Coordinates of C-alpha atoms and ligand atoms in Angstrom, one line a residue:
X128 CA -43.7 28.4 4.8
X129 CA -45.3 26.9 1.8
X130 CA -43.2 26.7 -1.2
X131 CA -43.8 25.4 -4.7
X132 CA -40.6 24.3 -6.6
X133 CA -40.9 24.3 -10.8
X134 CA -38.6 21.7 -11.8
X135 CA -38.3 20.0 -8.9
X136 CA -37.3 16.3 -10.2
X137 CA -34.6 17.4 -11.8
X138 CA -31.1 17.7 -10.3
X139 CA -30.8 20.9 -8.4
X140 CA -34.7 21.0 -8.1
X141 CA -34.8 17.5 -6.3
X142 CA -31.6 18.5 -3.9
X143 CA -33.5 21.6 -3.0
X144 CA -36.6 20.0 -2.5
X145 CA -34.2 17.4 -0.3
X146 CA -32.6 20.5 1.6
X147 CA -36.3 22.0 1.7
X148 CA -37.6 19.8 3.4
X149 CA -35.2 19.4 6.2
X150 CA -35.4 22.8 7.0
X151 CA -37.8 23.7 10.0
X152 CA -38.9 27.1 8.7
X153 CA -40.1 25.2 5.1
X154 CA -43.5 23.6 6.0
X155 CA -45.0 22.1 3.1
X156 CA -43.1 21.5 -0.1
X157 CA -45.0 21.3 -3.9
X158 CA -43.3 20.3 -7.4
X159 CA -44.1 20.6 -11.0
X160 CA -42.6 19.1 -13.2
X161 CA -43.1 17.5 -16.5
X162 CA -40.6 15.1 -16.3
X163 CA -38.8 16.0 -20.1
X164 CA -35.2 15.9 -17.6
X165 CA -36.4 15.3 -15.0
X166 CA -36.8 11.9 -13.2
X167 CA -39.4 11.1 -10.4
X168 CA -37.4 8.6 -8.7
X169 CA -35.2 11.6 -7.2
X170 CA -37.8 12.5 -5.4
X171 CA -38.5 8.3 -4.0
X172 CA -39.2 8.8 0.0
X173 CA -40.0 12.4 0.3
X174 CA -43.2 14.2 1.5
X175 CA -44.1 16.4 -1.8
X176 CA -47.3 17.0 -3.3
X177 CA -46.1 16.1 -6.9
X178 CA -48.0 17.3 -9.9
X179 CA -46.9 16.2 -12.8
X180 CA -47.2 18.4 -15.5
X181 CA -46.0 21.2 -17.5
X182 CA -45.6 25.1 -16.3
X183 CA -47.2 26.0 -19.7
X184 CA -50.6 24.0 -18.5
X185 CA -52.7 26.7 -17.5
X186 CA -54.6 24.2 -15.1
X187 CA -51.8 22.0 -13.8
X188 CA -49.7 25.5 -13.0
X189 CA -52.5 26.3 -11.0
X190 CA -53.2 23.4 -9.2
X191 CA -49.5 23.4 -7.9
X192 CA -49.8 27.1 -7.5
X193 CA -52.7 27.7 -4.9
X194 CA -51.7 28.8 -1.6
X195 CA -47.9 28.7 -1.9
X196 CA -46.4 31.5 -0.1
X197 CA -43.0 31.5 -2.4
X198 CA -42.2 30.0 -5.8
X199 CA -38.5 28.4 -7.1
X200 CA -38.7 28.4 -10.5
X201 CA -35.7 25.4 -12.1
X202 CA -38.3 24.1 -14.6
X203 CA -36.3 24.6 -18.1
X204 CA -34.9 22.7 -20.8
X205 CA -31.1 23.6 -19.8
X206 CA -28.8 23.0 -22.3
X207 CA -27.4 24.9 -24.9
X208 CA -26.4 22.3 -27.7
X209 CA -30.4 21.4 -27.2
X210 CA -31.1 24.8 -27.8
X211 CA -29.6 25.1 -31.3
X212 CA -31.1 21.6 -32.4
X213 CA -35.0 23.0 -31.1
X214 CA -34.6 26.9 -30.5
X215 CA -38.7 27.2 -29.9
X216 CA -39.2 24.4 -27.7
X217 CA -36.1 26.1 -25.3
X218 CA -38.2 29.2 -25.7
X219 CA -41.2 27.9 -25.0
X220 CA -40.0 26.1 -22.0
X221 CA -38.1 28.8 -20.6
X222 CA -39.2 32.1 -21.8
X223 CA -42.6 31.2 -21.9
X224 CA -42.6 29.1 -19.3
X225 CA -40.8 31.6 -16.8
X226 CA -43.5 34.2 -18.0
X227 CA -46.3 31.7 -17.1
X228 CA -45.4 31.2 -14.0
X229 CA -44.7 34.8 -12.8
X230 CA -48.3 35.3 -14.3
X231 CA -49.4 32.2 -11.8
X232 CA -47.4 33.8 -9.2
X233 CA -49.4 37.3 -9.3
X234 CA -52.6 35.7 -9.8
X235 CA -52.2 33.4 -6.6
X236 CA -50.7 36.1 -4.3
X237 CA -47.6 34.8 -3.6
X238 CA -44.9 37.0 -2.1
X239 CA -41.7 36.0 -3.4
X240 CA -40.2 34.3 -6.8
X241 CA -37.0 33.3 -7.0
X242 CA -36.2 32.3 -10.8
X243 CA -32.7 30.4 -12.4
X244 CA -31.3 32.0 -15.1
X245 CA -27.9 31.3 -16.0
X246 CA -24.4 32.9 -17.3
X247 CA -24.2 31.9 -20.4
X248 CA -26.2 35.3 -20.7
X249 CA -23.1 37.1 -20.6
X250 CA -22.2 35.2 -23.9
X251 CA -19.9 37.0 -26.0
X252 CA -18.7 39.3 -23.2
X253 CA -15.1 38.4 -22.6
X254 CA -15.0 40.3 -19.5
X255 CA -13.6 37.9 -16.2
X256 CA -15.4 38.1 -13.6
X257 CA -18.5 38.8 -15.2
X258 CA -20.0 41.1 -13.4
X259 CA -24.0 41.2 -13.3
X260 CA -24.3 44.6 -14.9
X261 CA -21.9 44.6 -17.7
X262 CA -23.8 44.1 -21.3
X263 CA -25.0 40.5 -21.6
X264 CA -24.6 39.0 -25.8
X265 CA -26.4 35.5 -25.9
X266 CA -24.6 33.2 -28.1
X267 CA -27.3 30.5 -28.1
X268 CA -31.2 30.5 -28.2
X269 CA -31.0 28.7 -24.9
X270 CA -28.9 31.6 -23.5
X271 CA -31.2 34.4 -25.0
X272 CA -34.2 32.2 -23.3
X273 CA -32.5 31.9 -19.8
X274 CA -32.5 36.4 -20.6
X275 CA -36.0 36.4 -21.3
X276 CA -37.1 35.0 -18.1
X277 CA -35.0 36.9 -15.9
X278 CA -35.9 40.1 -17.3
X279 CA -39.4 39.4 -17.2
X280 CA -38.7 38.6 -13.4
X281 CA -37.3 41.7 -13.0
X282 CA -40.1 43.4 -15.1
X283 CA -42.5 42.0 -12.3
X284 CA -40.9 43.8 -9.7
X285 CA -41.8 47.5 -11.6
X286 CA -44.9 46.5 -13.2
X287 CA -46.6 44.2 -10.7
X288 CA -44.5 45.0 -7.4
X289 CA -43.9 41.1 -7.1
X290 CA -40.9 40.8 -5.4
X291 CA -38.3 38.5 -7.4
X292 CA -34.7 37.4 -7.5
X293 CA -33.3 36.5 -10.3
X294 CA -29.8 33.7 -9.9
X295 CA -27.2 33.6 -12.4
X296 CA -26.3 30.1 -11.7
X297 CA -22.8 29.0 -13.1
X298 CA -21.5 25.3 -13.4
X299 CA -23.5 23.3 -11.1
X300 CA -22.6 20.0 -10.1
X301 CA -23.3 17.3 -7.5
X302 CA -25.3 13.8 -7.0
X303 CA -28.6 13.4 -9.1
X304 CA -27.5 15.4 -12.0
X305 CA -27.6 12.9 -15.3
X306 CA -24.4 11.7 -17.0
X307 CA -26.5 9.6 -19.2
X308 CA -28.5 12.1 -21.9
X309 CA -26.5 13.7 -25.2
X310 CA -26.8 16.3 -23.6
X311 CA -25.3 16.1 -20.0
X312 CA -23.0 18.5 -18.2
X313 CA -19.5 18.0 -17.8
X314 CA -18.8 16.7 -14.3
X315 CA -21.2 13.8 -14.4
X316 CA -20.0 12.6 -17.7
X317 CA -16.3 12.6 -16.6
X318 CA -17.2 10.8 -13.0
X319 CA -18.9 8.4 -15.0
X320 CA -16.8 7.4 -17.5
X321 CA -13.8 7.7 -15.3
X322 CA -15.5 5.2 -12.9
X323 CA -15.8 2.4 -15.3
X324 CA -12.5 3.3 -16.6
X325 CA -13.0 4.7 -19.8
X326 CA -11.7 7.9 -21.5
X327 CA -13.4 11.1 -20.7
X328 CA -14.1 13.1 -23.5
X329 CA -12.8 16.5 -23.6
X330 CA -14.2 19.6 -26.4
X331 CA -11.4 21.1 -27.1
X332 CA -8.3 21.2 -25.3
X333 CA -9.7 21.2 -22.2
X334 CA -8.2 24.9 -21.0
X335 CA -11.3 26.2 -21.4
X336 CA -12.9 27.0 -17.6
X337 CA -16.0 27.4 -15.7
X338 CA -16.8 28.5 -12.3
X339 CA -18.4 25.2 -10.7
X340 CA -20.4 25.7 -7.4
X341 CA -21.4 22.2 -5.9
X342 CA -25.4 22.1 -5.4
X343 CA -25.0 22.1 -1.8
X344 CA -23.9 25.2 -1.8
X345 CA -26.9 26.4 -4.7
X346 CA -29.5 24.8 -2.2
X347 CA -28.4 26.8 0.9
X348 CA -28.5 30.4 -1.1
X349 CA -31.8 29.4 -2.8
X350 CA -33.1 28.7 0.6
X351 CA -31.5 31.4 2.3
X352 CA -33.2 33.9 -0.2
X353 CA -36.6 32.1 -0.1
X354 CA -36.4 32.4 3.9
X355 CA -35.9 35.7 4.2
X356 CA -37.8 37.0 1.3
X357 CA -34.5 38.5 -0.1
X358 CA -35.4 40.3 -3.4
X359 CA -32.9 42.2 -5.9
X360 CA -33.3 44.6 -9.2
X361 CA -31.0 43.0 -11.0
X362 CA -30.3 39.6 -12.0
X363 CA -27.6 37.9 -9.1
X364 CA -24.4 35.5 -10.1
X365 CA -24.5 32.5 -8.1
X366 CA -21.1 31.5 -7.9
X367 CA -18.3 31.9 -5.7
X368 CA -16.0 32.9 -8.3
X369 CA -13.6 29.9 -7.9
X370 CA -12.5 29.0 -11.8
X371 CA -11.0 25.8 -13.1
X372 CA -10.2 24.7 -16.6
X373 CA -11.7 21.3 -17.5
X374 CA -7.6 19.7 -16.9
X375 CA -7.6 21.1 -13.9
X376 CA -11.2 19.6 -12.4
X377 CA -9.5 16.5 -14.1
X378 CA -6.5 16.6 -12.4
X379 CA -8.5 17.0 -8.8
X380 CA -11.1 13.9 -10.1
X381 CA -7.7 12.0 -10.4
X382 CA -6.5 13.1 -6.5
X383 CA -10.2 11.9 -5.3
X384 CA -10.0 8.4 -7.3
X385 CA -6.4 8.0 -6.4
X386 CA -5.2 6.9 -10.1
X387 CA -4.9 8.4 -13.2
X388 CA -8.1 9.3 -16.3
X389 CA -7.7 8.3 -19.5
X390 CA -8.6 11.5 -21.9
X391 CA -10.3 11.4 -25.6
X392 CA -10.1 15.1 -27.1
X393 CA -13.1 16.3 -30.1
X394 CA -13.9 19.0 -31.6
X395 CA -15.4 22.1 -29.8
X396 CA -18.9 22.6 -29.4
X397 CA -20.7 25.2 -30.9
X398 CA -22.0 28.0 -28.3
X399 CA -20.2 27.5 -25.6
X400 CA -18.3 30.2 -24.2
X401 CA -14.6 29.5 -23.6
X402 CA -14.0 30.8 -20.0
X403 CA -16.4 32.3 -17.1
X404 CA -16.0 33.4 -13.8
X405 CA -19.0 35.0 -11.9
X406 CA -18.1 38.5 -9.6
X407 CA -19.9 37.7 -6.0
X408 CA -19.5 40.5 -4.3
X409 CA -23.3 41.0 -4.8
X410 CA -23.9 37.5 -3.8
X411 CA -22.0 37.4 -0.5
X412 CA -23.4 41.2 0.1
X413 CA -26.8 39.3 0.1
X414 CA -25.6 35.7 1.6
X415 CA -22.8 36.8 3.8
X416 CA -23.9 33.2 6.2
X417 CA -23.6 30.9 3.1
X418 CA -20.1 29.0 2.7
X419 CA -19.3 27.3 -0.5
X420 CA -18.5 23.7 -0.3
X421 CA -15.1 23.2 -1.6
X422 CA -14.9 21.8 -5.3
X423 CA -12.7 18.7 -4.2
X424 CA -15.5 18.2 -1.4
X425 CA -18.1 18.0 -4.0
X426 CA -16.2 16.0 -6.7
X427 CA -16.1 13.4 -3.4
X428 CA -19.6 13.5 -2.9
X429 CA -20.9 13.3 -6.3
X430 CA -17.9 10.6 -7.1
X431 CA -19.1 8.5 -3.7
X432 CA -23.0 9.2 -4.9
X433 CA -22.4 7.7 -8.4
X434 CA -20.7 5.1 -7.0
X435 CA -23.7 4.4 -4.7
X436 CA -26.3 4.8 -7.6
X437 CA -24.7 3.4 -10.0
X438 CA -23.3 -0.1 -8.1
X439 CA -19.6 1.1 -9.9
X440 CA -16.7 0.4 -9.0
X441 CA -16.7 0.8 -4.9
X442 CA -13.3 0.8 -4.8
X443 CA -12.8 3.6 -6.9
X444 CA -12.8 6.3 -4.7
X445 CA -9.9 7.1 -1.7
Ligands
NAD40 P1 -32.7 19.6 -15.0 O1 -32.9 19.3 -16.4 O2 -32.2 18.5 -14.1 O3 -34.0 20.2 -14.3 C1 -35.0 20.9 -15.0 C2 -36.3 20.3 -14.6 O4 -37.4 21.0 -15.2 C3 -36.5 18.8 -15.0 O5 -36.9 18.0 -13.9 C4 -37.5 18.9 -16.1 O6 -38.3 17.7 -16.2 C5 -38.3 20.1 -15.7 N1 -39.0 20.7 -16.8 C6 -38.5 21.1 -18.0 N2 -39.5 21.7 -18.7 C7 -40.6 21.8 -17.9 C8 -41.9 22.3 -18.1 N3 -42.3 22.9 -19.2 N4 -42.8 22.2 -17.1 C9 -42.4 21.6 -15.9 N5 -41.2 21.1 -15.7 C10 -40.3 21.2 -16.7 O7 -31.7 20.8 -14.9 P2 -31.0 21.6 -13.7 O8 -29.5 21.5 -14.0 O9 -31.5 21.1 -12.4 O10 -31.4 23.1 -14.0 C11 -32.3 23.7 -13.1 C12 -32.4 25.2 -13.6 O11 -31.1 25.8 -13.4 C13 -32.8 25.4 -15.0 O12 -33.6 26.6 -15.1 C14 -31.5 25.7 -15.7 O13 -31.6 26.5 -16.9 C15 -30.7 26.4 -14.6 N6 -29.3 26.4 -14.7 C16 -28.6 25.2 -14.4 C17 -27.2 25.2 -14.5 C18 -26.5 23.9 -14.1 O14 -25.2 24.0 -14.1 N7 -27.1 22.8 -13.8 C19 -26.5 26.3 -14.9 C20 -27.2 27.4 -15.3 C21 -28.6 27.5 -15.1

């Protein structure tokens, strides 16, 4: 198969392009990506025809479109405290940008698009787990961007009978996702800091939980799905439904370093949601041969990556 991947030098976009591209049914892999997150060293040493440019660049989205069988679209600007500094450029990138490439998609004849959205859609629901049809309530622009481009997926599938799926992802984590932007997730920033012994910084009081799936675990779904062309009408959470408060993923960072992490606590940050939990009975109805890596697993692996990338402390982990 041929398959372009949107997004592709940023962190789950350059492990799936790495998982891609070591499996013997994918034969040819393509990226776009404009490089705002993303970084084109993660992609040093693989075989990827790289253009480098944005999806709302009628000509580059073309170039990287043309005669690609299936299309992951990542490309976003994914963050929500982003979102409420520069609401239009999140829409633009990911509204706008999902649209565009869907648009690509049809013009090109390519079978299958498989698009990230995310669950901060479900927003103001309180409902655990959230299951994918219960009412979705953005509670940031980023949020009510991520809902823009999975309904217009899904409106592809009626209007254009272009066969989509459309991936709720939760908490990702794993090696190549940034620690080092005001803007970086959670995991990375408390690895980091907790490898060169300094005082993670917790918003809030730290009860507040998300469902983390390492990226391991994303990559085999995604690629799972793109294989087998596996389409959906509604939009799919991609999580395994295994919460942790923040204290508790800090409690099993301390078990992988073998000594104890030095907390800071601030104020909470506006727009995020204080606890989610994805339902995946839809997702292991689709994916019954995908088994999640275990948290701890991947708090190993992404501790022993940083430690590699990084040059910290090599005796930090047990
Ligand atoms: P990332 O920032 O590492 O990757 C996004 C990539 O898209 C970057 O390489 C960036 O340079 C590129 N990009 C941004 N705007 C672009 C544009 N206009 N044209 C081309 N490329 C562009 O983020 P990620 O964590 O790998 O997220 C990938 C996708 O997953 C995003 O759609 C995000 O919204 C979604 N998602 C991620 C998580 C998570 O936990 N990481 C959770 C929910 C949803």
């Amino acid at each position: 198969m041929r398959v372009l991947i949107t997004g592709g030098a940023g962190f789950i976009g350059s492990n799936l392009v790495h998982a891609a591209l070591a499996d013997p049914a994918i034969k040819e892999v393509a990226v776009i990506d404009d490089l705002s997150t993303g970084v084109r060293g993660n992609l040093d040493g693989t075989d990827v025809e790289f253009v480098g440019g944005s999806v709302l660049d009628s000509q580059a989205l073309d170039a990287a479109m043309a005669g690609r069988e299936a299309v992951v679209h990542l490309a976003a600007l994914p963050s929500v405290p982003r979102s409420l500094r520069d609401p239009v450029a999140s829409h633009h990138a990911n509204a706008s940008g999902t649209l565009a490439v869907l648009e690509a998609a049809r013009r090109h004849g390519v079978g299958h698009v498989v698009v990230a959205s995310s669950s901060s859609v479900y927003g103001m629901n309180p409902a655990l787990p959230k299951e994918e049809l219960t009412w979705t309530r953005p509670m940031s622009p980023y949020a009510a961007s991520k809902l823009a481009g999975e309904s217009y997926a899904l409106a592809y599938q009626t209007a254009f009978q272009l066969p989509t799926l459309a991936f709720r992802f939760f908490n990702v984590f794993g090696p190549r996702q940034r620690h080092d932007h005001a803007y970086a997730a959670v995991i990375p920033r408390f690895v980091h800091a907790a490898l060169r012994d300094e005082p993670v910084l917790l918003h809030g009081d730290g009860t507040q939980s998300r469902d983390f799936t390492y990226v391991e675990t994303v990559c085999a779904v995604i690629l799972d799905a793109v294989r087998r062309g596996v389409h959906h009408p509604h939009a799919v959470n991609l999580a395994f439904g295994t919460r942790a408060s923040l204290l508790e993923v800090l409690a099993e960072l301390e078990e992988v370093l073998g000594r104890p992490v030095a907390r800071e606590y601030g104020p909470p940050r506006p727009g995020d949601v204080p606890h989610s939990m994805a339902d995946n009975r839809v997702l292991r109805d689709l994916f019954p041969d995908v088994t999640p890596v275990a948290r701890r697993d991947g708090l190993r692996a992404t501790v022993e990556w940083m430690i590699g990338r990084a040059g910290l402390r090599s005796d930090a982990a047990t």
